[in-house]
Tab-separated table of C-alpha atoms in Angstrom:
chain	number	residue	atom	x	y	z
A	25	UNK	CA	10.209	34.403	-14.034
A	26	UNK	CA	8.105	31.346	-14.749
A	27	UNK	CA	8.930	29.216	-17.741
A	28	UNK	CA	6.527	29.775	-20.654
A	29	UNK	CA	5.205	26.412	-21.811
A	30	UNK	CA	3.051	27.608	-24.704
A	31	UNK	CA	1.149	30.601	-26.013
A	32	UNK	CA	-2.531	30.329	-26.950
A	33	UNK	CA	-3.775	33.468	-28.652
A	34	UNK	CA	-2.487	36.306	-26.493
A	35	UNK	CA	-2.227	34.189	-23.336
A	36	UNK	CA	1.009	32.641	-22.159
A	37	UNK	CA	0.721	29.334	-20.319
A	38	UNK	CA	3.365	28.981	-17.604
A	39	UNK	CA	4.466	26.275	-15.166
A	40	UNK	CA	2.021	27.477	-12.501
A	41	UNK	CA	-0.859	26.955	-14.938
A	42	UNK	CA	0.240	23.356	-15.382
A	43	UNK	CA	0.435	22.833	-11.616
A	44	UNK	CA	-3.024	24.364	-11.115
A	45	UNK	CA	-4.363	22.181	-13.924
A	46	UNK	CA	-3.086	19.022	-12.217
A	47	UNK	CA	-4.330	20.165	-8.809
A	48	UNK	CA	-7.848	20.596	-10.201
A	49	UNK	CA	-8.073	16.905	-11.169
A	50	UNK	CA	-8.946	13.885	-9.017
A	51	UNK	CA	-5.628	12.595	-7.580
A	52	UNK	CA	-5.823	9.229	-9.378
A	53	UNK	CA	-6.360	10.850	-12.788
A	54	UNK	CA	-3.681	13.497	-12.155
A	55	UNK	CA	-1.166	10.793	-11.269
A	56	UNK	CA	-2.070	8.798	-14.361
A	57	UNK	CA	-1.760	11.836	-16.628
A	58	UNK	CA	1.490	12.970	-15.019
A	59	UNK	CA	2.948	9.559	-15.777
A	60	UNK	CA	2.584	10.247	-19.498
A	61	UNK	CA	5.184	13.016	-19.362
A	62	UNK	CA	5.209	16.820	-19.489
A	63	UNK	CA	4.703	17.032	-23.245
A	64	UNK	CA	1.359	15.218	-23.015
A	65	UNK	CA	0.350	17.358	-20.029
A	66	UNK	CA	1.141	20.592	-21.844
A	67	UNK	CA	-0.878	19.461	-24.877
A	68	UNK	CA	-3.888	18.784	-22.666
A	69	UNK	CA	-3.419	22.149	-20.928
A	70	UNK	CA	-3.407	23.806	-24.366
A	71	UNK	CA	-6.587	21.940	-25.305
A	72	UNK	CA	-8.322	23.212	-22.187
A	73	UNK	CA	-7.191	26.787	-22.844
A	74	UNK	CA	-8.448	26.564	-26.445
A	75	UNK	CA	-11.866	25.467	-25.219
A	76	UNK	CA	-11.902	28.304	-22.673
A	77	UNK	CA	-10.946	30.966	-25.223
A	78	UNK	CA	-13.545	29.659	-27.667
A	79	UNK	CA	-16.203	29.885	-24.950
A	80	UNK	CA	-15.241	33.514	-24.282
A	81	UNK	CA	-15.265	34.310	-28.002
A	82	UNK	CA	-18.795	32.947	-28.204
A	83	UNK	CA	-19.722	35.065	-25.143
A	84	UNK	CA	-20.925	31.981	-23.315
A	85	UNK	CA	-19.990	33.760	-20.086
A	86	UNK	CA	-22.976	36.031	-20.736
A	87	UNK	CA	-25.422	33.163	-21.270
A	88	UNK	CA	-28.251	32.269	-18.905
A	89	UNK	CA	-26.796	28.789	-18.431
A	90	UNK	CA	-23.449	30.226	-17.305
A	91	UNK	CA	-25.083	32.622	-14.856
A	92	UNK	CA	-27.215	29.825	-13.411
A	93	UNK	CA	-24.172	27.585	-12.923
A	94	UNK	CA	-22.203	30.437	-11.351
A	95	UNK	CA	-25.069	31.109	-8.951
A	96	UNK	CA	-25.069	27.439	-7.950
A	97	UNK	CA	-21.300	27.459	-7.491
A	98	UNK	CA	-21.378	30.677	-5.469
A	99	UNK	CA	-24.049	29.197	-3.210
A	100	UNK	CA	-21.970	26.080	-2.517
A	101	UNK	CA	-18.804	28.112	-1.897
A	102	UNK	CA	-20.605	30.432	0.519
A	103	UNK	CA	-22.122	27.509	2.418
A	104	UNK	CA	-18.698	25.892	2.670
A	105	UNK	CA	-17.105	29.068	4.020
A	106	UNK	CA	-19.904	29.549	6.548
A	107	UNK	CA	-19.767	26.008	7.932
A	108	UNK	CA	-15.951	25.979	8.010
A	109	UNK	CA	-16.043	29.187	10.035
A	110	UNK	CA	-18.184	27.407	12.622
A	111	UNK	CA	-16.350	24.062	12.639
A	112	UNK	CA	-12.858	25.548	12.914
A	113	UNK	CA	-13.644	26.037	16.606
A	114	UNK	CA	-13.916	22.247	17.050
A	115	UNK	CA	-10.211	21.599	17.652
A	116	UNK	CA	-9.834	20.360	21.262
A	117	UNK	CA	-7.447	22.063	23.664
A	118	UNK	CA	-4.598	20.285	25.443
A	119	UNK	CA	-6.554	20.566	28.699
A	120	UNK	CA	-9.653	18.954	27.146
A	121	UNK	CA	-7.587	16.124	25.688
A	122	UNK	CA	-5.843	15.351	28.979
A	123	UNK	CA	-9.084	15.486	30.951
A	124	UNK	CA	-10.752	13.139	28.469
A	125	UNK	CA	-7.846	10.705	28.757
A	126	UNK	CA	-7.909	10.679	32.557
A	127	UNK	CA	-11.671	10.079	32.602
A	128	UNK	CA	-11.708	7.435	29.843
A	129	UNK	CA	-8.493	5.433	30.149
A	130	UNK	CA	-10.425	2.202	29.678
A	131	UNK	CA	-11.148	3.263	26.083
A	132	UNK	CA	-7.474	3.475	25.204
A	133	UNK	CA	-6.066	-0.010	25.661
A	134	UNK	CA	-3.303	-1.661	23.699
A	135	UNK	CA	-4.542	-5.193	22.893
A	136	UNK	CA	-2.627	-8.337	23.774
A	137	UNK	CA	-0.138	-9.231	21.044
A	138	UNK	CA	2.033	-12.183	20.198
A	139	UNK	CA	5.098	-12.425	17.977
A	140	UNK	CA	5.283	-15.811	16.321
A	141	UNK	CA	7.288	-17.744	13.775
A	142	UNK	CA	6.024	-20.701	11.800
A	143	UNK	CA	6.988	-23.443	9.424
A	144	UNK	CA	4.300	-24.147	6.823
A	145	UNK	CA	4.206	-27.490	5.005
A	146	UNK	CA	1.582	-29.210	2.891
A	147	UNK	CA	1.162	-32.572	4.660
A	148	UNK	CA	0.679	-33.776	8.214
A	149	UNK	CA	3.473	-36.309	7.800
A	150	UNK	CA	5.965	-33.617	6.844
A	151	UNK	CA	4.820	-31.422	9.746
A	152	UNK	CA	5.325	-34.302	12.175
A	153	UNK	CA	8.818	-34.927	10.815
A	154	UNK	CA	9.732	-31.239	11.189
A	155	UNK	CA	8.423	-31.265	14.770
A	156	UNK	CA	10.500	-34.361	15.552
A	157	UNK	CA	13.642	-32.658	14.309
A	158	UNK	CA	12.864	-29.551	16.357
A	159	UNK	CA	12.349	-31.674	19.471
A	160	UNK	CA	15.790	-33.150	18.844
A	161	UNK	CA	17.318	-29.668	18.915
A	162	UNK	CA	17.185	-28.424	15.331
A	163	UNK	CA	17.158	-24.623	14.869
A	164	UNK	CA	13.626	-23.332	14.248
A	165	UNK	CA	14.779	-20.577	11.896
A	166	UNK	CA	16.989	-22.978	9.960
A	167	UNK	CA	14.161	-25.501	9.624
A	168	UNK	CA	11.850	-22.730	8.419
A	169	UNK	CA	14.325	-21.665	5.744
A	170	UNK	CA	14.756	-25.253	4.574
A	171	UNK	CA	11.186	-26.595	4.758
A	172	UNK	CA	8.576	-23.813	4.947
A	173	UNK	CA	6.495	-22.892	1.895
A	174	UNK	CA	5.617	-19.466	3.358
A	175	UNK	CA	7.557	-16.371	2.165
A	176	UNK	CA	8.347	-15.734	5.844
A	177	UNK	CA	10.959	-18.493	5.558
A	178	UNK	CA	13.368	-15.796	4.330
A	179	UNK	CA	13.171	-14.372	7.873
A	180	UNK	CA	13.427	-17.741	9.581
A	181	UNK	CA	9.639	-18.028	9.659
A	182	UNK	CA	9.182	-14.844	11.711
A	183	UNK	CA	5.769	-13.201	11.300
A	184	UNK	CA	6.189	-10.346	13.776
A	185	UNK	CA	3.756	-8.989	16.348
A	186	UNK	CA	0.026	-9.382	15.770
A	187	UNK	CA	-3.116	-8.863	17.809
A	188	UNK	CA	-6.170	-11.104	17.789
A	189	UNK	CA	-8.125	-11.024	14.543
A	190	UNK	CA	-5.022	-10.688	12.360
A	191	UNK	CA	-4.403	-14.402	11.819
A	192	UNK	CA	-6.508	-17.354	10.710
A	193	UNK	CA	-8.463	-18.666	13.745
A	194	UNK	CA	-6.759	-22.075	13.936
A	195	UNK	CA	-3.323	-20.455	13.976
A	196	UNK	CA	-4.339	-17.636	16.299
A	197	UNK	CA	-5.884	-19.873	18.963
A	198	UNK	CA	-2.679	-21.879	19.283
A	199	UNK	CA	-0.302	-18.904	19.050
A	200	UNK	CA	-1.998	-17.075	21.906
A	201	UNK	CA	-2.190	-20.243	24.027
A	202	UNK	CA	1.507	-21.133	23.749
A	203	UNK	CA	4.064	-20.036	26.322
A	204	UNK	CA	7.066	-17.929	25.353
A	205	UNK	CA	9.505	-19.948	23.181
A	206	UNK	CA	7.158	-22.940	23.204
A	207	UNK	CA	6.752	-24.859	19.934
A	208	UNK	CA	3.425	-26.334	18.904
A	209	UNK	CA	2.594	-29.600	17.252
A	210	UNK	CA	1.108	-29.569	13.735
A	211	UNK	CA	-1.755	-27.061	13.353
A	212	UNK	CA	-3.972	-27.408	10.300
A	213	UNK	CA	-5.444	-24.381	8.510
A	214	UNK	CA	-6.656	-23.583	5.018
A	215	UNK	CA	-3.015	-22.988	4.033
A	216	UNK	CA	-1.617	-26.329	5.164
A	217	UNK	CA	0.064	-27.503	8.370
A	218	UNK	CA	1.897	-25.077	10.654
A	219	UNK	CA	4.493	-25.620	13.336
A	220	UNK	CA	4.325	-22.482	15.498
A	221	UNK	CA	6.824	-20.948	17.887
A	222	UNK	CA	6.074	-17.973	20.117
A	223	UNK	CA	8.941	-15.461	20.084
A	224	UNK	CA	7.430	-12.722	22.241
A	225	UNK	CA	4.246	-12.001	24.171
A	226	UNK	CA	3.008	-8.478	24.879
A	227	UNK	CA	0.176	-8.321	27.420
A	228	UNK	CA	-2.740	-5.952	27.027
A	229	UNK	CA	-2.281	-2.618	28.748
A	230	UNK	CA	-3.347	1.002	28.863
A	231	UNK	CA	-1.933	3.298	26.212
A	232	UNK	CA	0.014	6.288	27.466
A	233	UNK	CA	-1.465	9.736	26.891
A	234	UNK	CA	0.993	10.330	24.052
A	235	UNK	CA	0.084	7.022	22.383
A	236	UNK	CA	-3.642	7.692	22.694
A	237	UNK	CA	-3.494	11.376	21.707
A	238	UNK	CA	-4.315	10.981	17.964
A	239	UNK	CA	-7.441	8.945	18.819
A	240	UNK	CA	-8.425	11.382	21.560
A	241	UNK	CA	-8.099	14.412	19.297
A	242	UNK	CA	-10.147	12.728	16.559
A	243	UNK	CA	-12.889	11.682	19.009
A	244	UNK	CA	-13.106	15.119	20.636
A	245	UNK	CA	-12.962	16.946	17.315
A	246	UNK	CA	-15.792	14.817	15.935
A	247	UNK	CA	-17.920	15.365	19.037
A	248	UNK	CA	-17.213	19.095	19.068
A	249	UNK	CA	-18.105	19.399	15.392
A	250	UNK	CA	-21.437	17.682	15.970
A	251	UNK	CA	-22.231	19.955	18.919
A	252	UNK	CA	-21.203	23.078	17.018
A	253	UNK	CA	-23.255	22.070	13.978
A	254	UNK	CA	-26.348	21.340	16.092
A	255	UNK	CA	-25.981	24.632	17.949
A	256	UNK	CA	-25.446	26.481	14.668
A	257	UNK	CA	-28.616	24.999	13.169
A	258	UNK	CA	-30.634	25.966	16.257
A	259	UNK	CA	-29.254	29.496	16.068
A	260	UNK	CA	-30.119	29.776	12.376
A	261	UNK	CA	-33.666	28.506	12.899
A	262	UNK	CA	-34.205	31.284	15.410
A	263	UNK	CA	-32.658	33.827	13.067
A	264	UNK	CA	-34.523	32.649	9.959
A	265	UNK	CA	-37.935	31.144	10.877
A	266	UNK	CA	-38.719	27.858	9.117
A	267	UNK	CA	-42.235	26.756	8.218
A	268	UNK	CA	-43.350	23.461	6.678
């Protein structure tokens, strides 16, 4: 049996009422309210129930305004049910998805990526000194931990894999031009001076069917929904003549 949180008039408010109350709110507001604790939530639930019972006592449910609003709500609910009934047929089949993939492989390409590490300093002179030490055999990760001003120094300067468009242009142009394990000279950007090392290079290539499947399903579903909606509208215009 559900826990009774409060009693308003003859009505008991239980845990399910509180859950329904939260579910009816915009997620951001529900999260904010939930953070205030159950006692505050229950008080607000009681407030809402008091308003509702007062409205019933005043027979506002028999008013013209209420009936008009209910008619509007019923219309929107019915429209939603009708269109959902049509669009639920939009989900692509496995056969459709595989055929689409085979015919459109060029659309599903994994872009070229590079994994880089860097040492960020604030002056050209310091960058040149760091590069000199690296050329003499110093450990890149150790130099990053000792000299870099970027938080990545905690990981030896490692930034991980990134595709084009994810880095500042000056950095990106050099990172993608370097060979594997090659170390650049000083590269200036808005953040300072970088010494860059390429740790891994992943060439562009086709995605497998499994990798591309989420995109394929979304593309086919969207296209199917548009076709179904257009067909539905044409069918309705024949069924219910429209004049302008």
